[in-house]
Short mmCIF file of C-alpha atoms in Angstrom, two decimals:
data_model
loop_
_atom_site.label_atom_id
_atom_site.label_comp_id
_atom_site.label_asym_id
_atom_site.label_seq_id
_atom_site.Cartn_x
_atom_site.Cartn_y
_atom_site.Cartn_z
CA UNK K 1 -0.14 19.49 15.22
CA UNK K 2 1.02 16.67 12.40
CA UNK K 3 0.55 17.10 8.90
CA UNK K 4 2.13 14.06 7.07
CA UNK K 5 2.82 15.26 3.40
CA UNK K 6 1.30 13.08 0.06
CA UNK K 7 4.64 14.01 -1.55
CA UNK K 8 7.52 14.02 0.92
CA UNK K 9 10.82 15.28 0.12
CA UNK K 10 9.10 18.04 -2.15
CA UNK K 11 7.87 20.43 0.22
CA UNK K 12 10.14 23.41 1.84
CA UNK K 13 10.97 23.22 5.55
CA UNK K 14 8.93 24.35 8.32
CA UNK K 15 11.12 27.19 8.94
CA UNK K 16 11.92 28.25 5.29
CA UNK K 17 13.97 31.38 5.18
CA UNK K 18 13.19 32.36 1.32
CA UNK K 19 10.91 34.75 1.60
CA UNK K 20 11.56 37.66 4.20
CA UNK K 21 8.11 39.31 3.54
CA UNK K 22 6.28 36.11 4.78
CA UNK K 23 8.91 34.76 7.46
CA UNK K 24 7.80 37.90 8.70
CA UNK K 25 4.08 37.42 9.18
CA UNK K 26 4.72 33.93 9.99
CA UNK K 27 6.55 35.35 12.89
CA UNK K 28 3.71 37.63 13.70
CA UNK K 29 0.74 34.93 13.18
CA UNK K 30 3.13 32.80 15.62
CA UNK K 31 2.88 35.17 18.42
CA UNK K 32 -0.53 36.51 17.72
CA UNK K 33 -1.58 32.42 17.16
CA UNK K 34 0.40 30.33 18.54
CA UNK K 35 -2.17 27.39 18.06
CA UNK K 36 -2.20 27.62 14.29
CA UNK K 37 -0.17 25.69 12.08
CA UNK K 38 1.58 28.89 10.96
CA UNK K 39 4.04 27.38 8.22
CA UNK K 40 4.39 26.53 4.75
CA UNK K 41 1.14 24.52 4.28
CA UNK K 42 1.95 21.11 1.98
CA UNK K 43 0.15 19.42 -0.75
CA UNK K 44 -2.98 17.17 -0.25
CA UNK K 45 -5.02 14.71 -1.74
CA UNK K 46 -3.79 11.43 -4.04
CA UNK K 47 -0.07 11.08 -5.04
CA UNK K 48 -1.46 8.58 -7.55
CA UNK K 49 -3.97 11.08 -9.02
CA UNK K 50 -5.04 12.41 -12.29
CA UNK K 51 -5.91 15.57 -11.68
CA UNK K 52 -4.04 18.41 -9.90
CA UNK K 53 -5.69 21.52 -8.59
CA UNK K 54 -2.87 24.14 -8.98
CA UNK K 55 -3.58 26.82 -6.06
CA UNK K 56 -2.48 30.27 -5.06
CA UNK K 57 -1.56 30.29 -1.48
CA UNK K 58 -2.66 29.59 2.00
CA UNK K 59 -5.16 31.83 3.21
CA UNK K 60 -4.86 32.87 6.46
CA UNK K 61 -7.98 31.62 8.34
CA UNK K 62 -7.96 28.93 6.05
CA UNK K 63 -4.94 26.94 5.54
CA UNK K 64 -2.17 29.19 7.49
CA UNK K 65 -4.81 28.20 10.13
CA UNK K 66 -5.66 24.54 9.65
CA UNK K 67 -2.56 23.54 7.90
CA UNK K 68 -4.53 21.63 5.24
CA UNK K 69 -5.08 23.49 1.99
CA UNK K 70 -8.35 25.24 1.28
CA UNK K 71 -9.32 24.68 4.75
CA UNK K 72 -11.32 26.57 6.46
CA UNK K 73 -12.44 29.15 4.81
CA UNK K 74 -15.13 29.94 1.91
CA UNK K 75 -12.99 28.91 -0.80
CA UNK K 76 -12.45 25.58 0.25
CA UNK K 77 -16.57 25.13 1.64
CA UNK K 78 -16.74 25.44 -2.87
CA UNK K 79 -13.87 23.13 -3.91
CA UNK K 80 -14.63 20.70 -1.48
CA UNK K 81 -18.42 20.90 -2.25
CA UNK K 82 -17.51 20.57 -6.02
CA UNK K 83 -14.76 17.47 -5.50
CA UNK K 84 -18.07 15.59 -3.32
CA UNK K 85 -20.11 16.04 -6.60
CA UNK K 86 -17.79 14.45 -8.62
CA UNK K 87 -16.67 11.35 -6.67
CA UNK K 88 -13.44 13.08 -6.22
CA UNK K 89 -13.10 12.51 -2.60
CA UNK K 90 -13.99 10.44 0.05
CA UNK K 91 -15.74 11.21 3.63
CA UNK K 92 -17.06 14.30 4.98
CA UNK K 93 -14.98 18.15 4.15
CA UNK K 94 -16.10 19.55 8.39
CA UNK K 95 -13.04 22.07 7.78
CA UNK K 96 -10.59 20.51 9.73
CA UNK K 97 -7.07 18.91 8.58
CA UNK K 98 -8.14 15.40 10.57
CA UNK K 99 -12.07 15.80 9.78
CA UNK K 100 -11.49 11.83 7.88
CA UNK K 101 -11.51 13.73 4.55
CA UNK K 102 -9.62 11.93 1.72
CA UNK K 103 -9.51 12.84 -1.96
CA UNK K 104 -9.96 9.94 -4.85
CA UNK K 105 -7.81 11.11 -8.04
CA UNK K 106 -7.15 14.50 -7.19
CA UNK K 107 -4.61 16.80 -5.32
CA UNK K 108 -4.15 20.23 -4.04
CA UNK K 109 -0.51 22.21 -4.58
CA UNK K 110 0.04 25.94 -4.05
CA UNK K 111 2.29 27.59 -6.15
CA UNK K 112 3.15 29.41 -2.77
CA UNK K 113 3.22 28.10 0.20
CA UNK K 114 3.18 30.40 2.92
CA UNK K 115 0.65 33.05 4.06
CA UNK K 116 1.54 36.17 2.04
CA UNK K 117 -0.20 39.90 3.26
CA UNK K 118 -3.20 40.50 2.12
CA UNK K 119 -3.30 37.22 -0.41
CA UNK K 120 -0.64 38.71 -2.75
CA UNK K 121 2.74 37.13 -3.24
CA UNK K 122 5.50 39.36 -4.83
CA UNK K 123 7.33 37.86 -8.53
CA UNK K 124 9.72 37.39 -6.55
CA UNK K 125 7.87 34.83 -4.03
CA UNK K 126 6.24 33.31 -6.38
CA UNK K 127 9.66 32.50 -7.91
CA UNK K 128 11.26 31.41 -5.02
CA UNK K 129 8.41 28.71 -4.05
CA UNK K 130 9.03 27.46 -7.73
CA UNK K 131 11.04 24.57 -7.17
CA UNK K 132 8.61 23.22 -4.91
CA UNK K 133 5.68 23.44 -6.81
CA UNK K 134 7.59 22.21 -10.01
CA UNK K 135 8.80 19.08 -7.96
CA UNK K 136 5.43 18.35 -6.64
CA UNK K 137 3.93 18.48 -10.02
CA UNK K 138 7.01 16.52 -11.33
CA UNK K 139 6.24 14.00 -8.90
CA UNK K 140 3.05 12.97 -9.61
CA UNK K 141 3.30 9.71 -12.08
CA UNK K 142 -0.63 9.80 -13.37
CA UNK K 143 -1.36 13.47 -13.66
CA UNK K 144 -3.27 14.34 -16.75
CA UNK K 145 -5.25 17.24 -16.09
CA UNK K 146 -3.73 20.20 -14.03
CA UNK K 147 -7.13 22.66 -12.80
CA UNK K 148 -5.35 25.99 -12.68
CA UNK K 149 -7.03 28.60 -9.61
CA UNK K 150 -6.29 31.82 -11.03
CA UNK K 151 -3.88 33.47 -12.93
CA UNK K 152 -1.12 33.10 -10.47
CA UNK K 153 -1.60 29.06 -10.40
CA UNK K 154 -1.81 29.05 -14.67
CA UNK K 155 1.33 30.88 -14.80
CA UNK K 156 2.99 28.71 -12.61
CA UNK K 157 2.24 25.35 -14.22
CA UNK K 158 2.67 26.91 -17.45
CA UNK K 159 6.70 27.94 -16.17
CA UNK K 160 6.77 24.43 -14.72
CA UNK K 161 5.65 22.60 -17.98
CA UNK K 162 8.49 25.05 -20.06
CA UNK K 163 5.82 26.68 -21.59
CA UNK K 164 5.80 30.26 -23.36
CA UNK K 165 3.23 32.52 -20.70
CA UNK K 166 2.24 34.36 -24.05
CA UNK K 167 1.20 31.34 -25.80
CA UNK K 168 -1.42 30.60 -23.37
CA UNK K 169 -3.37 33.49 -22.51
CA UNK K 170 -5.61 32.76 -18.86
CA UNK K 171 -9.59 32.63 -19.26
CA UNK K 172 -11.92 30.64 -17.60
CA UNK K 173 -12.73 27.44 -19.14
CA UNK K 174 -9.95 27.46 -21.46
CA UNK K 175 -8.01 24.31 -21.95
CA UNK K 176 -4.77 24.34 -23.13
CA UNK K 177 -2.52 21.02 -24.13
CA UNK K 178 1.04 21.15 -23.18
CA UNK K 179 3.69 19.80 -24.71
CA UNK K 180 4.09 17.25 -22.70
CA UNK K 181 0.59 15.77 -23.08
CA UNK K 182 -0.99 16.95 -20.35
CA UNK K 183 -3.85 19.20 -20.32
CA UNK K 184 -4.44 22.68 -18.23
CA UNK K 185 -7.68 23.83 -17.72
CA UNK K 186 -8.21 27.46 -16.36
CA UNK K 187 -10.83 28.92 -13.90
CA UNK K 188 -11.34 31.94 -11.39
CA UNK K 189 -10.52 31.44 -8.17
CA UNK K 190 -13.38 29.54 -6.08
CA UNK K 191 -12.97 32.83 -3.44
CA UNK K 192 -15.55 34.51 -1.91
CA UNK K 193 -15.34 37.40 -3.76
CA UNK K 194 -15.29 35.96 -6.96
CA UNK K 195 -18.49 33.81 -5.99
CA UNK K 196 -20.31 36.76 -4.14
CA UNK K 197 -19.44 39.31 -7.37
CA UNK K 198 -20.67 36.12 -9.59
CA UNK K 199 -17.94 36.15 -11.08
CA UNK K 200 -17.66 32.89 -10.54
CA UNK K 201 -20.70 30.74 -9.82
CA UNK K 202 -20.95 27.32 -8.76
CA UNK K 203 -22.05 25.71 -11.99
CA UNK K 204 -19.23 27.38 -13.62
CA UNK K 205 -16.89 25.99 -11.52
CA UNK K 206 -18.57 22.61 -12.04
CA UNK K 207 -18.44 23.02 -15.81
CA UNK K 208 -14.46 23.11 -15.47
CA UNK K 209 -14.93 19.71 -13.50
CA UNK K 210 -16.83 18.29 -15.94
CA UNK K 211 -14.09 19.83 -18.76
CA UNK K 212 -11.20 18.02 -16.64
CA UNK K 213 -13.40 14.60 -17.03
CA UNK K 214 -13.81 14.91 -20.19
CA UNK K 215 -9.78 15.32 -20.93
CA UNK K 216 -9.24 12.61 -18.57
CA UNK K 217 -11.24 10.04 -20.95
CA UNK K 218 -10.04 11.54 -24.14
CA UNK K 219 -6.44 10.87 -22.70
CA UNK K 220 -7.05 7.22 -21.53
CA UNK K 221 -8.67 6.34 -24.73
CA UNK K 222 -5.29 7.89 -26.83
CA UNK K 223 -3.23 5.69 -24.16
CA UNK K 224 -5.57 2.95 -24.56
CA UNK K 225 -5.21 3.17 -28.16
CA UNK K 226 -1.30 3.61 -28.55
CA UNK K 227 -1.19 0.44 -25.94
CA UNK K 228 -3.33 -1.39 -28.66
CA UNK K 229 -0.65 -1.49 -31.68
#
């Protein structure tokens, strides 16, 4: 299977040795599936994008599986449901990494990259992925908006940004403005359980589309403006 990444030279190597905890499973999803991608899964979606979806980490019928993230699995059936509405993408989501699927103005980064057990990474995997997801962010030359999945994704992109983790509690729908002009916007993560609990539904999670919109506009006109004088 080839998976070209949107952002070369930022992701880690196929056979990253960082995490012992996850090399492990890796190992054991090799043997137990050897026809799954089985590795750290990269970004995807536009380079040239806006907005950023900030995940938590493959899951592992989803993307450990598929090698794309968020699919193949319930949480991605939502996101890629919600990025349709929205004109944020292009073709048809059929849960499969060559299913034709592109996304307009958007892209998905993990703030972990391999499969860890039972969804959880460790502090200390988190902090080890860091440098890649701080370099993918870093290299994204439009990105105004960063969508946050969870707590685990906010704190990340609040460390990559520099930013105090106190000054910016997590809730969803909050928006916070970094310092460096960009906007995050917070929401549960579009899991199962959060949908089938209601914790999240699926106009919520369309609300925090339409907040990301709206920050998108209120950014180009500032731009537009500063251009102006």
């Amino acid at each position: 299977m080839e998976i070209v990444s949107p952002l070369p030279g930022t992701e880690p190597s196929r056979d990253c040795l960082r995490c012992p905890r996850l090399v492990a499973l890796r190992g054991q999803c090799q043997v137990d599936h050897p026809d799954w991608w089985n590795a750290p899964v990269y970004a995807f979606g536009d380079p040239d994008g806006w907005l950023a979806f900030a995940g938590l980490a493959p899951g592992k019928h989803g993307a450990n599986r598929t090698g794309r993230p968020f699919t193949g699995d319930y949480a991605g059936d939502l996101l890629f449901a919600t990025l349709a509405e929205f004109g944020l993408s292009e073709g048809i989501y059929d849960a499969r990494v060559h299913d034709g699927l592109r996304l307009q103005g958007a892209i998905i980064v993990n703030s972990v990259k391999c499969l860890p057990p039972q969804n959880k990474p460790t502090p200390a995997e988190i902090a080890n992925c860091r440098p890649f997801f701080e370099r993918q962010l870093a290299a994204l030359p439009n990105l105004r908006v960063i969508i946050a999945l969870g707590r685990i994704a906010h704190d990340a992109a609040l460390r990559a940004a520099g930013a105090r983790l106190a000054a910016y509690p997590f809730a969803h729908g909050a928006v916070h403005a970094l310092a460096d002009g960009r906007y995050l916007v917070d929401s549960y993560h579009c899991s199962r359980y959060n949908t089938n609990t209601g914790r999240l539904t699926p106009p919520m999670f369309a609300d925090v589309f339409r907040t990301a919109l709206i920050l998108r506009d209120q950014t180009s006109e500032r731009n537009s403006s500063t251009t102006a004088r």
